[in-house]
Amino acid sequence: MKRILIVQGHPDPKGGHFVQALATTYQNGARNAGHEVSRIDVARLEFPLLRSASEWQFREPPREIRDAQAALAAAEHVVIFFPLWLGDMPALVKGFFEQLLRPGFAISATTARNPLAAGLLNYRAHSVKSLKRNVLNFVGLSPVRAT
Protein backbone atom coordinates (compact mmCIF):
# COMPACT_ATOMS: atom_id res chain seq x y z
CA MET A 1 0.00 0.00 0.00
CA LYS A 2 1.23 3.48 -0.88
CA ARG A 3 0.19 6.93 0.23
CA ILE A 4 -0.81 8.64 -3.02
CA LEU A 5 -1.41 12.35 -3.49
CA ILE A 6 -3.44 13.46 -6.49
CA VAL A 7 -3.13 17.09 -7.55
CA GLN A 8 -6.04 17.89 -9.84
CA GLY A 9 -5.29 21.15 -11.60
CA HIS A 10 -8.22 22.05 -13.81
CA PRO A 11 -8.93 25.69 -12.91
CA ASP A 12 -12.73 25.38 -13.19
CA PRO A 13 -14.09 24.29 -9.78
CA LYS A 14 -17.52 23.39 -11.20
CA GLY A 15 -16.33 20.06 -12.58
CA GLY A 16 -17.42 18.11 -15.60
CA HIS A 17 -14.08 18.32 -17.41
CA PHE A 18 -12.08 15.45 -18.86
CA VAL A 19 -9.03 16.06 -16.65
CA GLN A 20 -11.22 16.02 -13.55
CA ALA A 21 -12.78 12.72 -14.67
CA LEU A 22 -9.30 11.25 -15.22
CA ALA A 23 -8.26 12.27 -11.71
CA THR A 24 -11.40 10.77 -10.20
CA THR A 25 -10.97 7.52 -12.12
CA TYR A 26 -7.35 7.28 -10.99
CA GLN A 27 -8.40 8.03 -7.40
CA ASN A 28 -11.09 5.34 -7.42
CA GLY A 29 -8.75 2.77 -8.96
CA ALA A 30 -6.00 3.50 -6.44
CA ARG A 31 -8.40 3.23 -3.51
CA ASN A 32 -9.87 0.00 -4.89
CA ALA A 33 -6.31 -1.35 -5.11
CA GLY A 34 -5.86 -0.67 -1.38
CA HIS A 35 -3.86 2.56 -1.50
CA GLU A 36 -4.40 5.52 0.79
CA VAL A 37 -5.33 8.44 -1.46
CA SER A 38 -5.53 12.15 -0.76
CA ARG A 39 -6.48 14.74 -3.34
CA ILE A 40 -5.96 18.43 -3.84
CA ASP A 41 -8.29 20.23 -6.23
CA VAL A 42 -6.31 23.38 -6.94
CA ALA A 43 -9.36 25.36 -8.13
CA ARG A 44 -10.98 24.96 -4.70
CA LEU A 45 -8.05 26.48 -2.80
CA GLU A 46 -7.78 30.12 -1.78
CA PHE A 47 -4.29 31.56 -2.19
CA PRO A 48 -2.81 34.75 -3.62
CA LEU A 49 -0.39 34.83 -6.52
CA LEU A 50 3.16 35.64 -5.50
CA ARG A 51 4.44 38.89 -6.94
CA SER A 52 8.06 39.05 -5.80
CA ALA A 53 10.99 36.89 -4.85
CA SER A 54 10.76 38.33 -1.35
CA GLU A 55 7.16 37.10 -0.97
CA TRP A 56 8.21 33.66 -2.23
CA GLN A 57 11.14 33.44 0.16
CA PHE A 58 9.85 35.11 3.31
CA ARG A 59 6.04 35.42 3.41
CA GLU A 60 4.29 32.71 5.38
CA PRO A 61 2.23 30.53 3.03
CA PRO A 62 -1.55 30.51 3.52
CA ARG A 63 -3.07 27.71 5.62
CA GLU A 64 -4.39 25.83 2.58
CA ILE A 65 -0.88 25.83 1.07
CA ARG A 66 0.62 24.60 4.36
CA ASP A 67 -1.98 21.80 4.35
CA ALA A 68 -0.98 20.95 0.76
CA GLN A 69 2.69 20.91 1.79
CA ALA A 70 1.86 18.45 4.57
CA ALA A 71 -0.01 16.23 2.11
CA LEU A 72 2.92 16.34 -0.31
CA ALA A 73 5.44 15.56 2.43
CA ALA A 74 3.37 12.55 3.52
CA ALA A 75 2.94 11.15 0.00
CA GLU A 76 4.98 8.30 -1.40
CA HIS A 77 3.59 8.74 -4.92
CA VAL A 78 2.33 11.95 -6.54
CA VAL A 79 0.11 12.18 -9.61
CA ILE A 80 -0.56 15.56 -11.22
CA PHE A 81 -3.40 16.20 -13.64
CA PHE A 82 -3.92 19.45 -15.57
CA PRO A 83 -5.12 20.50 -19.01
CA LEU A 84 -2.79 22.19 -21.46
CA TRP A 85 -3.67 25.83 -21.90
CA LEU A 86 -1.66 27.70 -24.52
CA GLY A 87 0.75 24.76 -24.51
CA ASP A 88 1.45 24.81 -20.77
CA MET A 89 -0.22 24.35 -17.40
CA PRO A 90 -2.97 26.82 -16.47
CA ALA A 91 -1.75 29.89 -14.59
CA LEU A 92 -3.61 28.77 -11.47
CA VAL A 93 -1.58 25.54 -11.35
CA LYS A 94 1.68 27.44 -11.84
CA GLY A 95 0.66 29.81 -9.04
CA PHE A 96 -0.13 26.83 -6.82
CA PHE A 97 3.31 25.31 -7.40
CA GLU A 98 4.97 28.67 -6.73
CA GLN A 99 3.17 28.82 -3.38
CA LEU A 100 3.69 25.13 -2.59
CA LEU A 101 7.35 24.66 -3.48
CA ARG A 102 8.90 27.34 -1.34
CA PRO A 103 12.34 27.68 0.24
CA GLY A 104 12.53 25.72 3.46
CA PHE A 105 10.02 23.18 2.18
CA ALA A 106 10.99 22.10 -1.34
CA ILE A 107 14.38 23.71 -1.73
CA SER A 108 17.08 24.87 0.62
CA ALA A 109 16.33 28.10 2.45
CA THR A 110 20.02 28.89 2.87
CA THR A 111 21.78 31.67 1.07
CA ALA A 112 23.90 29.22 -0.88
CA ARG A 113 24.84 30.20 -4.42
CA ASN A 114 22.25 27.87 -5.90
CA PRO A 115 19.49 26.91 -3.45
CA LEU A 116 17.71 25.09 -6.28
CA ALA A 117 20.51 22.50 -6.33
CA ALA A 118 19.54 21.41 -2.83
CA GLY A 119 16.07 20.00 -3.43
CA LEU A 120 14.49 18.83 -0.20
CA LEU A 121 11.77 16.63 -1.70
CA ASN A 122 12.83 13.17 -2.69
CA TYR A 123 10.57 12.27 -5.61
CA ARG A 124 12.17 10.56 -8.53
CA ALA A 125 10.76 8.60 -11.41
CA HIS A 126 13.27 5.80 -10.97
CA SER A 127 11.28 3.11 -12.71
CA VAL A 128 10.38 5.33 -15.67
CA LYS A 129 13.98 6.51 -16.03
CA SER A 130 15.25 2.95 -15.79
CA LEU A 131 12.77 1.68 -18.37
CA LYS A 132 13.66 4.53 -20.71
CA ARG A 133 17.44 4.29 -20.35
CA ASN A 134 18.04 0.57 -19.75
CA VAL A 135 15.38 -0.96 -21.96
CA LEU A 136 13.76 1.29 -24.54
CA ASN A 137 16.71 3.56 -25.44
CA PHE A 138 19.06 0.59 -25.20
CA VAL A 139 17.26 -1.14 -28.05
CA GLY A 140 17.02 2.05 -30.08
CA LEU A 141 13.51 3.29 -29.31
CA SER A 142 13.29 7.06 -29.06
CA PRO A 143 11.94 9.49 -28.20
CA VAL A 144 10.39 8.06 -25.03
CA ARG A 145 7.82 10.15 -23.18
CA ALA A 146 5.82 9.50 -20.04
CA THR A 147 2.20 10.52 -19.61
mmCIF file of C-alpha atoms in Angstrom:
data_model
loop_
_atom_site.group_PDB
_atom_site.id
_atom_site.type_symbol
_atom_site.label_atom_id
_atom_site.label_comp_id
_atom_site.label_asym_id
_atom_site.label_seq_id
_atom_site.Cartn_x
_atom_site.Cartn_y
_atom_site.Cartn_z
ATOM 1 C CA MET A 1 0.000 0.000 0.000
ATOM 2 C CA LYS A 2 1.232 3.480 -0.883
ATOM 3 C CA ARG A 3 0.193 6.930 0.228
ATOM 4 C CA ILE A 4 -0.806 8.635 -3.019
ATOM 5 C CA LEU A 5 -1.411 12.346 -3.491
ATOM 6 C CA ILE A 6 -3.439 13.462 -6.489
ATOM 7 C CA VAL A 7 -3.125 17.094 -7.551
ATOM 8 C CA GLN A 8 -6.042 17.895 -9.838
ATOM 9 C CA GLY A 9 -5.286 21.150 -11.600
ATOM 10 C CA HIS A 10 -8.217 22.055 -13.808
ATOM 11 C CA PRO A 11 -8.925 25.693 -12.906
ATOM 12 C CA ASP A 12 -12.729 25.380 -13.186
ATOM 13 C CA PRO A 13 -14.089 24.290 -9.775
ATOM 14 C CA LYS A 14 -17.517 23.389 -11.204
ATOM 15 C CA GLY A 15 -16.329 20.061 -12.580
ATOM 16 C CA GLY A 16 -17.421 18.108 -15.600
ATOM 17 C CA HIS A 17 -14.082 18.324 -17.410
ATOM 18 C CA PHE A 18 -12.075 15.446 -18.860
ATOM 19 C CA VAL A 19 -9.031 16.061 -16.650
ATOM 20 C CA GLN A 20 -11.216 16.019 -13.548
ATOM 21 C CA ALA A 21 -12.780 12.725 -14.667
ATOM 22 C CA LEU A 22 -9.302 11.251 -15.216
ATOM 23 C CA ALA A 23 -8.256 12.270 -11.710
ATOM 24 C CA THR A 24 -11.403 10.771 -10.196
ATOM 25 C CA THR A 25 -10.974 7.524 -12.122
ATOM 26 C CA TYR A 26 -7.346 7.279 -10.989
ATOM 27 C CA GLN A 27 -8.396 8.025 -7.401
ATOM 28 C CA ASN A 28 -11.090 5.343 -7.423
ATOM 29 C CA GLY A 29 -8.750 2.771 -8.963
ATOM 30 C CA ALA A 30 -6.002 3.497 -6.440
ATOM 31 C CA ARG A 31 -8.402 3.229 -3.507
ATOM 32 C CA ASN A 32 -9.870 0.004 -4.885
ATOM 33 C CA ALA A 33 -6.311 -1.352 -5.108
ATOM 34 C CA GLY A 34 -5.860 -0.667 -1.382
ATOM 35 C CA HIS A 35 -3.858 2.558 -1.497
ATOM 36 C CA GLU A 36 -4.399 5.517 0.791
ATOM 37 C CA VAL A 37 -5.330 8.443 -1.461
ATOM 38 C CA SER A 38 -5.525 12.148 -0.756
ATOM 39 C CA ARG A 39 -6.479 14.742 -3.336
ATOM 40 C CA ILE A 40 -5.956 18.435 -3.845
ATOM 41 C CA ASP A 41 -8.294 20.231 -6.233
ATOM 42 C CA VAL A 42 -6.307 23.385 -6.939
ATOM 43 C CA ALA A 43 -9.365 25.356 -8.130
ATOM 44 C CA ARG A 44 -10.979 24.959 -4.700
ATOM 45 C CA LEU A 45 -8.048 26.479 -2.801
ATOM 46 C CA GLU A 46 -7.783 30.124 -1.782
ATOM 47 C CA PHE A 47 -4.291 31.565 -2.192
ATOM 48 C CA PRO A 48 -2.808 34.749 -3.621
ATOM 49 C CA LEU A 49 -0.395 34.834 -6.522
ATOM 50 C CA LEU A 50 3.163 35.639 -5.496
ATOM 51 C CA ARG A 51 4.444 38.893 -6.942
ATOM 52 C CA SER A 52 8.060 39.050 -5.797
ATOM 53 C CA ALA A 53 10.994 36.888 -4.851
ATOM 54 C CA SER A 54 10.760 38.330 -1.355
ATOM 55 C CA GLU A 55 7.164 37.105 -0.969
ATOM 56 C CA TRP A 56 8.207 33.658 -2.225
ATOM 57 C CA GLN A 57 11.141 33.442 0.157
ATOM 58 C CA PHE A 58 9.853 35.112 3.306
ATOM 59 C CA ARG A 59 6.045 35.422 3.408
ATOM 60 C CA GLU A 60 4.288 32.706 5.380
ATOM 61 C CA PRO A 61 2.227 30.528 3.028
ATOM 62 C CA PRO A 62 -1.551 30.511 3.522
ATOM 63 C CA ARG A 63 -3.075 27.710 5.623
ATOM 64 C CA GLU A 64 -4.386 25.835 2.576
ATOM 65 C CA ILE A 65 -0.882 25.835 1.073
ATOM 66 C CA ARG A 66 0.619 24.598 4.361
ATOM 67 C CA ASP A 67 -1.979 21.802 4.352
ATOM 68 C CA ALA A 68 -0.977 20.948 0.757
ATOM 69 C CA GLN A 69 2.691 20.914 1.793
ATOM 70 C CA ALA A 70 1.864 18.451 4.574
ATOM 71 C CA ALA A 71 -0.007 16.233 2.107
ATOM 72 C CA LEU A 72 2.925 16.340 -0.314
ATOM 73 C CA ALA A 73 5.442 15.565 2.428
ATOM 74 C CA ALA A 74 3.370 12.545 3.524
ATOM 75 C CA ALA A 75 2.942 11.148 0.001
ATOM 76 C CA GLU A 76 4.982 8.296 -1.405
ATOM 77 C CA HIS A 77 3.595 8.737 -4.919
ATOM 78 C CA VAL A 78 2.335 11.949 -6.539
ATOM 79 C CA VAL A 79 0.111 12.183 -9.610
ATOM 80 C CA ILE A 80 -0.558 15.560 -11.216
ATOM 81 C CA PHE A 81 -3.404 16.204 -13.644
ATOM 82 C CA PHE A 82 -3.923 19.446 -15.565
ATOM 83 C CA PRO A 83 -5.118 20.499 -19.010
ATOM 84 C CA LEU A 84 -2.791 22.186 -21.458
ATOM 85 C CA TRP A 85 -3.671 25.834 -21.897
ATOM 86 C CA LEU A 86 -1.655 27.702 -24.517
ATOM 87 C CA GLY A 87 0.751 24.762 -24.509
ATOM 88 C CA ASP A 88 1.445 24.806 -20.768
ATOM 89 C CA MET A 89 -0.222 24.347 -17.402
ATOM 90 C CA PRO A 90 -2.975 26.820 -16.472
ATOM 91 C CA ALA A 91 -1.747 29.891 -14.593
ATOM 92 C CA LEU A 92 -3.609 28.767 -11.469
ATOM 93 C CA VAL A 93 -1.578 25.538 -11.355
ATOM 94 C CA LYS A 94 1.685 27.443 -11.842
ATOM 95 C CA GLY A 95 0.658 29.810 -9.044
ATOM 96 C CA PHE A 96 -0.132 26.833 -6.818
ATOM 97 C CA PHE A 97 3.305 25.313 -7.402
ATOM 98 C CA GLU A 98 4.973 28.666 -6.732
ATOM 99 C CA GLN A 99 3.173 28.820 -3.384
ATOM 100 C CA LEU A 100 3.693 25.129 -2.588
ATOM 101 C CA LEU A 101 7.350 24.657 -3.479
ATOM 102 C CA ARG A 102 8.902 27.339 -1.341
ATOM 103 C CA PRO A 103 12.335 27.675 0.243
ATOM 104 C CA GLY A 104 12.527 25.717 3.461
ATOM 105 C CA PHE A 105 10.023 23.177 2.178
ATOM 106 C CA ALA A 106 10.986 22.104 -1.342
ATOM 107 C CA ILE A 107 14.379 23.706 -1.734
ATOM 108 C CA SER A 108 17.084 24.871 0.620
ATOM 109 C CA ALA A 109 16.331 28.103 2.448
ATOM 110 C CA THR A 110 20.017 28.890 2.872
ATOM 111 C CA THR A 111 21.776 31.670 1.075
ATOM 112 C CA ALA A 112 23.898 29.225 -0.880
ATOM 113 C CA ARG A 113 24.839 30.196 -4.423
ATOM 114 C CA ASN A 114 22.250 27.869 -5.898
ATOM 115 C CA PRO A 115 19.486 26.911 -3.447
ATOM 116 C CA LEU A 116 17.709 25.093 -6.279
ATOM 117 C CA ALA A 117 20.506 22.503 -6.332
ATOM 118 C CA ALA A 118 19.541 21.415 -2.834
ATOM 119 C CA GLY A 119 16.073 19.996 -3.427
ATOM 120 C CA LEU A 120 14.486 18.832 -0.198
ATOM 121 C CA LEU A 121 11.771 16.632 -1.700
ATOM 122 C CA ASN A 122 12.832 13.167 -2.687
ATOM 123 C CA TYR A 123 10.568 12.273 -5.608
ATOM 124 C CA ARG A 124 12.172 10.557 -8.528
ATOM 125 C CA ALA A 125 10.757 8.597 -11.414
ATOM 126 C CA HIS A 126 13.275 5.798 -10.969
ATOM 127 C CA SER A 127 11.277 3.111 -12.709
ATOM 128 C CA VAL A 128 10.380 5.331 -15.669
ATOM 129 C CA LYS A 129 13.981 6.512 -16.028
ATOM 130 C CA SER A 130 15.246 2.951 -15.792
ATOM 131 C CA LEU A 131 12.767 1.683 -18.370
ATOM 132 C CA LYS A 132 13.656 4.528 -20.712
ATOM 133 C CA ARG A 133 17.438 4.289 -20.355
ATOM 134 C CA ASN A 134 18.037 0.575 -19.750
ATOM 135 C CA VAL A 135 15.375 -0.958 -21.961
ATOM 136 C CA LEU A 136 13.763 1.292 -24.543
ATOM 137 C CA ASN A 137 16.707 3.556 -25.444
ATOM 138 C CA PHE A 138 19.064 0.587 -25.199
ATOM 139 C CA VAL A 139 17.264 -1.140 -28.048
ATOM 140 C CA GLY A 140 17.025 2.054 -30.081
ATOM 141 C CA LEU A 141 13.512 3.293 -29.314
ATOM 142 C CA SER A 142 13.292 7.061 -29.057
ATOM 143 C CA PRO A 143 11.942 9.492 -28.196
ATOM 144 C CA VAL A 144 10.391 8.056 -25.030
ATOM 145 C CA ARG A 145 7.817 10.155 -23.177
ATOM 146 C CA ALA A 146 5.818 9.499 -20.037
ATOM 147 C CA THR A 147 2.200 10.523 -19.606
#
